[in-house]
JSON list of C-alpha atoms in Angstrom, two decimals:
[
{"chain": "A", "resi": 650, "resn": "UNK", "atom": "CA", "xyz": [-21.28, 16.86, -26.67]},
{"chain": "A", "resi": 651, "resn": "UNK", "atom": "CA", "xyz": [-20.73, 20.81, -26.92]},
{"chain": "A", "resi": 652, "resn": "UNK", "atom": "CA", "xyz": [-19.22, 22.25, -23.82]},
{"chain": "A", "resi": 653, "resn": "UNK", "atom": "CA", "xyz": [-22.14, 25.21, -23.77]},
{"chain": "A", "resi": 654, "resn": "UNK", "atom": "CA", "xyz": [-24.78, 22.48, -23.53]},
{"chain": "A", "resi": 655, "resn": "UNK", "atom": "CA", "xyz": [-23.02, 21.22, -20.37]},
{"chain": "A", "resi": 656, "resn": "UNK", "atom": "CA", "xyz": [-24.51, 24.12, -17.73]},
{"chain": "A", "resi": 657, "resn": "UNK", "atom": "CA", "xyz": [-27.14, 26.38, -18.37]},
{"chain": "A", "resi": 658, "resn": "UNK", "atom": "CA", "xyz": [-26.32, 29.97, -18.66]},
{"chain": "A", "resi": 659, "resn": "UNK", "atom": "CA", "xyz": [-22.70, 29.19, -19.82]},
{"chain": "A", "resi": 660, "resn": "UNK", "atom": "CA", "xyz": [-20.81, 31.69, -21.22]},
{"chain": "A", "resi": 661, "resn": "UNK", "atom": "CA", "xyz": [-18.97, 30.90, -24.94]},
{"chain": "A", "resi": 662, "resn": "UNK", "atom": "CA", "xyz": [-16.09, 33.94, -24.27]},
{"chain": "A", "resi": 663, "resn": "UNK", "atom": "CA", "xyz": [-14.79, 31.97, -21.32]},
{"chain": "A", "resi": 664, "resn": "UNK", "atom": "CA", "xyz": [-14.17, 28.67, -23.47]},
{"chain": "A", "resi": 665, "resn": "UNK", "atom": "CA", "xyz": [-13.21, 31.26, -25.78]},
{"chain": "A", "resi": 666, "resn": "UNK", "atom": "CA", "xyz": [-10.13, 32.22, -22.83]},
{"chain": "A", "resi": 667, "resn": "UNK", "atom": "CA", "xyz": [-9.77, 28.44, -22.35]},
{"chain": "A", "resi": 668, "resn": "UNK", "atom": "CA", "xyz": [-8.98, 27.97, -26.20]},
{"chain": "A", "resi": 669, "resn": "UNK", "atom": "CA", "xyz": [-6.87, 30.61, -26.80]},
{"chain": "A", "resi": 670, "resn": "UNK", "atom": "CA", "xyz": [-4.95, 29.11, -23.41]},
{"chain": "A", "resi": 671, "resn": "UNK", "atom": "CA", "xyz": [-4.87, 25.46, -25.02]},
{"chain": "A", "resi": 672, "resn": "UNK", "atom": "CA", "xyz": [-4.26, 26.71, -28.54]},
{"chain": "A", "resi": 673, "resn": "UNK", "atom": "CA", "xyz": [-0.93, 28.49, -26.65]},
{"chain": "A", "resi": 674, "resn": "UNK", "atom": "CA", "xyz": [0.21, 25.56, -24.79]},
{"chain": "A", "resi": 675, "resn": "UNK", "atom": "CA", "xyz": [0.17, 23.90, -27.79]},
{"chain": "A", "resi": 676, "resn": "UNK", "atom": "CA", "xyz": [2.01, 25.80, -29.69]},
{"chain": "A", "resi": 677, "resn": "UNK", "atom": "CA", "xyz": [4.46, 25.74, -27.41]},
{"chain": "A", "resi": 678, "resn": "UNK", "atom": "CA", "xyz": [4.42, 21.77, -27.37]},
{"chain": "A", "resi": 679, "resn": "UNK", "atom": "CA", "xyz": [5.20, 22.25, -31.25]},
{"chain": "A", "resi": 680, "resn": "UNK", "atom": "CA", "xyz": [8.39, 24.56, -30.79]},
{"chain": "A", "resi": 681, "resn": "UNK", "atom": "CA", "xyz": [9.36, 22.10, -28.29]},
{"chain": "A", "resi": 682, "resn": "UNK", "atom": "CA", "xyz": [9.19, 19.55, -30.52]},
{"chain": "A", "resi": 683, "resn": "UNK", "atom": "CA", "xyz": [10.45, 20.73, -33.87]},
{"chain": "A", "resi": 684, "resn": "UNK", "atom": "CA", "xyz": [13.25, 22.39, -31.41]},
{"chain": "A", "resi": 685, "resn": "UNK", "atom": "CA", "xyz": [14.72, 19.37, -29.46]},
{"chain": "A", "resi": 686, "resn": "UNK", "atom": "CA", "xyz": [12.54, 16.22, -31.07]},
{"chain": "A", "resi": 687, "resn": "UNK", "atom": "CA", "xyz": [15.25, 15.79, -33.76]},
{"chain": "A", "resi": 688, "resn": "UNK", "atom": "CA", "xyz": [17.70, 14.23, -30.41]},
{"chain": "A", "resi": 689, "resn": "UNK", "atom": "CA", "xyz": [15.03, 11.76, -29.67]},
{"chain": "A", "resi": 690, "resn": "UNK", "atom": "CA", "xyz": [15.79, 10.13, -33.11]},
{"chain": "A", "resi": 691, "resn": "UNK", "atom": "CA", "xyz": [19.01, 7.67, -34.46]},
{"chain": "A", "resi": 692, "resn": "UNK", "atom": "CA", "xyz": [21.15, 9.53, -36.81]},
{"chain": "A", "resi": 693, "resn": "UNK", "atom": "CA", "xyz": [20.74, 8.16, -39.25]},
{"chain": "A", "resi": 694, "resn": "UNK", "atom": "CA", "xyz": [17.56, 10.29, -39.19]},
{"chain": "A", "resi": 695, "resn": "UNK", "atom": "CA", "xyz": [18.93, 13.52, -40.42]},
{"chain": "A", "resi": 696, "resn": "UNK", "atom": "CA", "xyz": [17.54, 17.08, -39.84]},
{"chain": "A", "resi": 697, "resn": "UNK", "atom": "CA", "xyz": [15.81, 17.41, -43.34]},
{"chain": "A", "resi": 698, "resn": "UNK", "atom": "CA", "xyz": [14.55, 13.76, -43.16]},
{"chain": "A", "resi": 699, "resn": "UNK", "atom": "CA", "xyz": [13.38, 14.45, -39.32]},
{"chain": "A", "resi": 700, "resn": "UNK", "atom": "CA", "xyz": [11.83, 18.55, -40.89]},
{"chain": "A", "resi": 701, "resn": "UNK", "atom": "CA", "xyz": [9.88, 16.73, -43.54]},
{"chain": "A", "resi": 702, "resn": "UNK", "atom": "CA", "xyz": [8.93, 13.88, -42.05]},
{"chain": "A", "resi": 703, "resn": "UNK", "atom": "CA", "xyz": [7.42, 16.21, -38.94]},
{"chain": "A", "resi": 704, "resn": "UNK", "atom": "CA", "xyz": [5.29, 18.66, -41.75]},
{"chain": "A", "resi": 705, "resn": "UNK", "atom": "CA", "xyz": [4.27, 15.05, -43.34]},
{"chain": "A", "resi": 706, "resn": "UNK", "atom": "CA", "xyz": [3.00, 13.64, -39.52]},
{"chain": "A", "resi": 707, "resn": "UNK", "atom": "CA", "xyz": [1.31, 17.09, -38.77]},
{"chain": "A", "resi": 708, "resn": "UNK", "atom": "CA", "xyz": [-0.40, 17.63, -42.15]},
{"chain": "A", "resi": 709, "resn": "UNK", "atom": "CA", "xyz": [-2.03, 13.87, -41.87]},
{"chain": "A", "resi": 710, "resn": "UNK", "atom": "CA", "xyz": [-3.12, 15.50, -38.56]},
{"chain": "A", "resi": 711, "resn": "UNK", "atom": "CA", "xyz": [-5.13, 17.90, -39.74]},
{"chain": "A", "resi": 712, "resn": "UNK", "atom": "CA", "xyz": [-6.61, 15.75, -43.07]},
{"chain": "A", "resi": 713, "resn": "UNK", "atom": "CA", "xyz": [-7.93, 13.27, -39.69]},
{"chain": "A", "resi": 714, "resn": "UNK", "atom": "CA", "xyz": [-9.36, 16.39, -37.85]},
{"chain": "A", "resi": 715, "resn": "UNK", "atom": "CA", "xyz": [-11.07, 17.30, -41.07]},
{"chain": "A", "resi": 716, "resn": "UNK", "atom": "CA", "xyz": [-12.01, 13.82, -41.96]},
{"chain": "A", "resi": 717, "resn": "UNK", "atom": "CA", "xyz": [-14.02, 13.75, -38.23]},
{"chain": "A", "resi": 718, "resn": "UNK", "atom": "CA", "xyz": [-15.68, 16.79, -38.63]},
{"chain": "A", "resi": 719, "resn": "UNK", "atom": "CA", "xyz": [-16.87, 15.79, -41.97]},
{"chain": "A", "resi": 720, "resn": "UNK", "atom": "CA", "xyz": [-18.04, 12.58, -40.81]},
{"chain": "A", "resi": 721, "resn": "UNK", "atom": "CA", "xyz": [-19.55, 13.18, -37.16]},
{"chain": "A", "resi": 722, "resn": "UNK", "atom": "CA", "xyz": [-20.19, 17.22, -37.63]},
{"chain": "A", "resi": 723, "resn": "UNK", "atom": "CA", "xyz": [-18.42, 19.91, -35.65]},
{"chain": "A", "resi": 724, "resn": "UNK", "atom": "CA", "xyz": [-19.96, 18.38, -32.12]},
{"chain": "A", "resi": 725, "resn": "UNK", "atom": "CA", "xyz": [-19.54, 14.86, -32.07]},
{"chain": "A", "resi": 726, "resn": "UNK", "atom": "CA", "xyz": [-16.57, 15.71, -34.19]},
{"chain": "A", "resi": 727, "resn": "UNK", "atom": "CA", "xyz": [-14.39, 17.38, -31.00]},
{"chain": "A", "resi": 728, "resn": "UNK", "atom": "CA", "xyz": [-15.13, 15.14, -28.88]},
{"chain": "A", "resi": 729, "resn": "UNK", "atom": "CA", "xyz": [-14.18, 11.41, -30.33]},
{"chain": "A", "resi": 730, "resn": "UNK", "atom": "CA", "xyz": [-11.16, 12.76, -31.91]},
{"chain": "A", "resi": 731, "resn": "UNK", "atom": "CA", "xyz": [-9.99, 14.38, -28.87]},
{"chain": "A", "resi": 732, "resn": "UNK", "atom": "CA", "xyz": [-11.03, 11.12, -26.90]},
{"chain": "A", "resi": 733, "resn": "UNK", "atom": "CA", "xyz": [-8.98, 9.10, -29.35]},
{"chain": "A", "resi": 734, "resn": "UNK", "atom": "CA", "xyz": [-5.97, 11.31, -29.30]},
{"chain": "A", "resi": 735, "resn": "UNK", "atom": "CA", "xyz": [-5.88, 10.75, -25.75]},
{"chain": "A", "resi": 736, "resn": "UNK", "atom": "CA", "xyz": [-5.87, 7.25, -26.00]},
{"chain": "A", "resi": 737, "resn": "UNK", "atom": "CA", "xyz": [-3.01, 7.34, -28.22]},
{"chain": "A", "resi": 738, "resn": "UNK", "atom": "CA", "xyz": [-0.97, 9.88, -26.11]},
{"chain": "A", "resi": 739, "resn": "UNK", "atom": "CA", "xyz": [-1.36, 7.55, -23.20]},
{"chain": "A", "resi": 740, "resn": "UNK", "atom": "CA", "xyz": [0.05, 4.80, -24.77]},
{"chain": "A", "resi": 741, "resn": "UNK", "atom": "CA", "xyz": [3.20, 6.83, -26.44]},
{"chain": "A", "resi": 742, "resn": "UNK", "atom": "CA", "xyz": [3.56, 8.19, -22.83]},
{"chain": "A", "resi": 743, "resn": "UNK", "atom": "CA", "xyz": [4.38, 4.74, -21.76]},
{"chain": "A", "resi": 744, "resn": "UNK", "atom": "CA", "xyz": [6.18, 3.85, -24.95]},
{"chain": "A", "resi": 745, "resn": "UNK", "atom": "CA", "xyz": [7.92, 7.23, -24.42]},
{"chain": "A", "resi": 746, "resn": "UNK", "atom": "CA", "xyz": [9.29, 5.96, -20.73]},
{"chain": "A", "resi": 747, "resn": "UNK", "atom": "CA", "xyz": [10.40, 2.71, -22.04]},
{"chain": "A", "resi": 748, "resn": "UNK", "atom": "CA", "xyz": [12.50, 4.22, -24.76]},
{"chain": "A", "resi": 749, "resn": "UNK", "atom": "CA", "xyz": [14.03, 6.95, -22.73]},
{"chain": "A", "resi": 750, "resn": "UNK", "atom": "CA", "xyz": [14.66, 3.76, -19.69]},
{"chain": "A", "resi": 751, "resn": "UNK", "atom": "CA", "xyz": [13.00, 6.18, -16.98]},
{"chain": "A", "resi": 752, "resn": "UNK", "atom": "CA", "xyz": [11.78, 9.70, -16.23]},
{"chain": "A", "resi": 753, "resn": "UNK", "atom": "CA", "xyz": [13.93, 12.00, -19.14]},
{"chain": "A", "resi": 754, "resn": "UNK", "atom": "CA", "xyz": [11.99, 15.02, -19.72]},
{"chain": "A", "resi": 755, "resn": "UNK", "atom": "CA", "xyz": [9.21, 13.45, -17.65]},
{"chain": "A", "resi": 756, "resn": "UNK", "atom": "CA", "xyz": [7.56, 13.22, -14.16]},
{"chain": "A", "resi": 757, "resn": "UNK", "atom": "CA", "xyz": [4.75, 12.30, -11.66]},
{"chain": "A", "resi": 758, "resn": "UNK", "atom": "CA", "xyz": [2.98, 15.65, -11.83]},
{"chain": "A", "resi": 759, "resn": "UNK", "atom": "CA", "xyz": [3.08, 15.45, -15.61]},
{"chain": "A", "resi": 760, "resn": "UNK", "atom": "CA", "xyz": [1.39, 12.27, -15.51]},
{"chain": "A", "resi": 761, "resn": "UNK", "atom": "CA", "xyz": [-1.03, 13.10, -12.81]},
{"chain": "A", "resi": 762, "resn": "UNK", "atom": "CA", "xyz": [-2.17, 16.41, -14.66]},
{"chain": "A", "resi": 763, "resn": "UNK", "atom": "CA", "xyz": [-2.04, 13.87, -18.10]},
{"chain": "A", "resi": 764, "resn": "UNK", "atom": "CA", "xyz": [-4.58, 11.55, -16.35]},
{"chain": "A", "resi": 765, "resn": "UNK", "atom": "CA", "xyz": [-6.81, 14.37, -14.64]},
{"chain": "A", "resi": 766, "resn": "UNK", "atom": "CA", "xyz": [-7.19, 16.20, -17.86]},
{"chain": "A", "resi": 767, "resn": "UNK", "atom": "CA", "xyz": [-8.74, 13.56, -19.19]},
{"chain": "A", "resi": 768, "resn": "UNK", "atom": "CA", "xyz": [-10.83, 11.95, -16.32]},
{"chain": "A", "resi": 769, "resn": "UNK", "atom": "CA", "xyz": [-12.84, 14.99, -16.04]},
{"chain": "A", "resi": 770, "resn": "UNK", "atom": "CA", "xyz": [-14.29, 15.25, -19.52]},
{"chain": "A", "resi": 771, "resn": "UNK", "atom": "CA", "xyz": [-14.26, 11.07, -19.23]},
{"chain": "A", "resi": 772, "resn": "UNK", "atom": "CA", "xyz": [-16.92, 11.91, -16.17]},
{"chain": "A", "resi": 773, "resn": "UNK", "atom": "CA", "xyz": [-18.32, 14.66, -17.85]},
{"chain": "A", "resi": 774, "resn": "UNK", "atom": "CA", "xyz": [-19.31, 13.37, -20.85]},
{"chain": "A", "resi": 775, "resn": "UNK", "atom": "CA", "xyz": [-19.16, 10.03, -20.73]},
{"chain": "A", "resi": 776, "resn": "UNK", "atom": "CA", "xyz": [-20.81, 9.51, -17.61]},
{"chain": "A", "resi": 777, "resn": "UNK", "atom": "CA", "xyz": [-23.34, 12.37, -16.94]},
{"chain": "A", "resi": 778, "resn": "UNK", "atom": "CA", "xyz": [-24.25, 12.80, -20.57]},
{"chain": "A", "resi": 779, "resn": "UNK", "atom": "CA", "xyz": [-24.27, 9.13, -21.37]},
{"chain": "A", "resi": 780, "resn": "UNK", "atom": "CA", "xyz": [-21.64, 8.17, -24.12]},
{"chain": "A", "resi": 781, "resn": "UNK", "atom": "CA", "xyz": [-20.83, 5.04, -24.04]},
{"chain": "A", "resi": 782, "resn": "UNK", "atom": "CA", "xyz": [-18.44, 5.29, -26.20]},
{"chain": "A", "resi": 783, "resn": "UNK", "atom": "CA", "xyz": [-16.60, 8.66, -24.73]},
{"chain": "A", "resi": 784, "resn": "UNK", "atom": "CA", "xyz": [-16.85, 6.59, -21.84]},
{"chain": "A", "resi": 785, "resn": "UNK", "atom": "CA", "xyz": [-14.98, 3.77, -23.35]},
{"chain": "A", "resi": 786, "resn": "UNK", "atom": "CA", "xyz": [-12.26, 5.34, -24.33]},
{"chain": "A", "resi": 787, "resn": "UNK", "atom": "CA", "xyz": [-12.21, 7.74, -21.36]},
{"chain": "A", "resi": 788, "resn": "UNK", "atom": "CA", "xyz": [-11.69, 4.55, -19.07]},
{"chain": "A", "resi": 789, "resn": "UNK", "atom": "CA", "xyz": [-8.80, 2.86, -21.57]},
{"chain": "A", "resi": 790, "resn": "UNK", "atom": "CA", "xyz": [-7.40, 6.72, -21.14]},
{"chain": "A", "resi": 791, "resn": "UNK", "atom": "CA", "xyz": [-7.81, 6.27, -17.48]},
{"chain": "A", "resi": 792, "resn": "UNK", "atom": "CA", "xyz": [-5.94, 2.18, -17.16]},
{"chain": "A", "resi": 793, "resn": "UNK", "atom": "CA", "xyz": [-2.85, 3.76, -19.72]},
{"chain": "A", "resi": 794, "resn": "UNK", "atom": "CA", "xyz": [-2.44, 6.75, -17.41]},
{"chain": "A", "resi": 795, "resn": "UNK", "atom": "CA", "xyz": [-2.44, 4.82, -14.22]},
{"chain": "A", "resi": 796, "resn": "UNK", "atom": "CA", "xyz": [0.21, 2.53, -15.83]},
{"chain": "A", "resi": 797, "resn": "UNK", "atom": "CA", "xyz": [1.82, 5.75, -16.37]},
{"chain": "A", "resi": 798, "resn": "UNK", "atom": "CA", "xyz": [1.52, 7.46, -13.05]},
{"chain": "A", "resi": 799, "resn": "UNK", "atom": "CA", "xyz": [3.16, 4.10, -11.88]},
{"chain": "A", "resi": 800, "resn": "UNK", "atom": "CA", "xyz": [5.95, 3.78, -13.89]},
{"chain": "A", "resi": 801, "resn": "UNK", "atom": "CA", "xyz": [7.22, 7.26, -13.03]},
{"chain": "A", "resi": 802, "resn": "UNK", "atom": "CA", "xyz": [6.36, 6.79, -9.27]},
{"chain": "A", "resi": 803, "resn": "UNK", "atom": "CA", "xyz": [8.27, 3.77, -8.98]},
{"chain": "A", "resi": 804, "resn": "UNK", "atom": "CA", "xyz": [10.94, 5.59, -11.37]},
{"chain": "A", "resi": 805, "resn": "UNK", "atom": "CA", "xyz": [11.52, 8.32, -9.01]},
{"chain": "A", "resi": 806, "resn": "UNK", "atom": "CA", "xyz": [11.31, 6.06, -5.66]},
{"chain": "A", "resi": 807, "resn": "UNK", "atom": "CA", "xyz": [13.77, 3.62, -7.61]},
{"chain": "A", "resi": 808, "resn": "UNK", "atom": "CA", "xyz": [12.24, 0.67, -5.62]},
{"chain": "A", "resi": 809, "resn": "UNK", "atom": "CA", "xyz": [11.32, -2.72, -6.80]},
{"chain": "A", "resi": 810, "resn": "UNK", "atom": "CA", "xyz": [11.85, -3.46, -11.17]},
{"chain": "A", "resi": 811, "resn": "UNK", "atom": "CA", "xyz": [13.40, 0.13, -11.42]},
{"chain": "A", "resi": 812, "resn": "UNK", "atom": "CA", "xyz": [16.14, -0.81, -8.41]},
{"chain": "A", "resi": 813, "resn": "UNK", "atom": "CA", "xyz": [19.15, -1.06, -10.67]},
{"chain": "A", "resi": 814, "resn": "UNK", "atom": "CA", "xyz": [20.47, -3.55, -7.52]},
{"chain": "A", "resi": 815, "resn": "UNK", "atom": "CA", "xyz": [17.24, -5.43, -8.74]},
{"chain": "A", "resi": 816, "resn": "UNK", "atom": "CA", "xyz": [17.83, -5.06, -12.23]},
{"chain": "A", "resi": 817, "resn": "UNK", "atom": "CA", "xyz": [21.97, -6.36, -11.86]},
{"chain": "A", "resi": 818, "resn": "UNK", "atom": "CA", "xyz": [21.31, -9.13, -9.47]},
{"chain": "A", "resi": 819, "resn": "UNK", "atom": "CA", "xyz": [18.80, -10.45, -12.73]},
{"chain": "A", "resi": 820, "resn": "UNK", "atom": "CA", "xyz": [21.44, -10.14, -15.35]},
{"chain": "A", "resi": 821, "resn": "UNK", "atom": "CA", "xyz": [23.88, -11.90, -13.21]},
{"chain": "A", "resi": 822, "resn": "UNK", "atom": "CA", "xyz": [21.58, -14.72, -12.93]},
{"chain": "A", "resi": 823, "resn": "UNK", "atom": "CA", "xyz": [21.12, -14.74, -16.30]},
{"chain": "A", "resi": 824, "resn": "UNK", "atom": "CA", "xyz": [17.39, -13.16, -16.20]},
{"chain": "A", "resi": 825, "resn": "UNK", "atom": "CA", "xyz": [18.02, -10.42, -19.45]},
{"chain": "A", "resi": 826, "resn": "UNK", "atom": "CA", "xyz": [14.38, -9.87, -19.98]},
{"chain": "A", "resi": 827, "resn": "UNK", "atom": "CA", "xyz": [14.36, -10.70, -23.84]},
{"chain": "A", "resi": 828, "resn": "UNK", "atom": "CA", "xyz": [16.76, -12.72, -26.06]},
{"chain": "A", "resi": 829, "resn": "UNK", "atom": "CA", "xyz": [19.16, -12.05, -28.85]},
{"chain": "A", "resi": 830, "resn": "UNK", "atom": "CA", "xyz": [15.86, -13.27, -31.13]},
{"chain": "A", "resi": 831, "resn": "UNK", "atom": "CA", "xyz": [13.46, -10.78, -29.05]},
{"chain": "A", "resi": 832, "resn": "UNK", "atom": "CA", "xyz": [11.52, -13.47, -27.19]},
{"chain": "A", "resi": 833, "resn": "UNK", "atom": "CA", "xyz": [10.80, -13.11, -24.05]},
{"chain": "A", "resi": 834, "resn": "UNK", "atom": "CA", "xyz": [12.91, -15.25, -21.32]},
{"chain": "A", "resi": 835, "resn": "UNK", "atom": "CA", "xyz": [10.98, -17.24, -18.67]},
{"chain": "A", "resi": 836, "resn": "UNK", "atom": "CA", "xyz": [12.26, -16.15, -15.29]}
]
């Protein structure tokens, strides 16, 4: 699983440059968050409640990061909980679409970059280097981003289920996709 392992001769400063340019997108993901992530929320959640709810969610983050590299060791460690993480962020990418009814905040180059970040250590890793189970997960990754990639292509073409034409002529037949009890209606 380590990165140096994965070409001969490789050199550690340049994952070194590749950390320090992860570890900086990230923490601009984190501003981003604690800066506009409260608007996301009902308001009933308040600024304090969405503050200390945020340290809570991040703190459990690191006690998991610390709980795989005491379990697997700092090798196998990286790799499954980054693999897993993924998994997760494709699905609240999806879940992140639905909630905001289209492409808020989001788009097709976003999702394209999501998937291809993640198919190349999927290949790398799971295929070359044999892990089945990097593989696994690398391929769920892959199914959740395509979903993704075509919900925000058909999104920004506004053809077919995300024509709002589509979407009126349904309710004026009576076709609301879910009932007042949350069950599903049978077109």
């Amino acid at each position: 699983m380590d990165v140096r392992g994965a070409q001969p001769g490789f050199d550690p400063s340049v994952q070194g440059g590749i950390n320090l340019v992860w570890g900086i997108a990230d923490a601009v993901i984190v501003y981003t968050f604690f800066r506009y992530g409260r608007a996301e929320f009902p308001s009933f959640v308040t600024a304090r409640m969405f503050a200390g709810l945020s340290v809570l969610l991040f703190g459990m983050s690191f006690a998991v990061q610390w709980l795989f590299l005491a379990k697997f060791g700092a090798e196998d460690a990286a790799g499954y909980s980054a693999f897993l993480q993924n998994l997760l962020m494709s699905a609240l990418f999806i879940a992140m679409f639905v909630a905001r009814r289209g492409l808020r905040g989001q788009s097709v180059t976003i999702a394209v970059a999501k998937w291809l970040g993640t198919l190349a250590p999927t290949i790398l890793f799971g295929a070359i280097q044999h892990d089945g189970f990097l593989l696994g997960l690398g391929i769920m990754c892959s199914v959740l981003d395509l979903v993704y990639i075509w919900l925000c292509v058909g999104a920004k073409r506004g053809g077919g289920v995300f024509d709002p034409e589509i979407r009126a002529e349904g309710r004026e037949r009576g076709l609301a996709p879910h009932t007042a009890s949350g069950t599903i209606v049978d077109a």
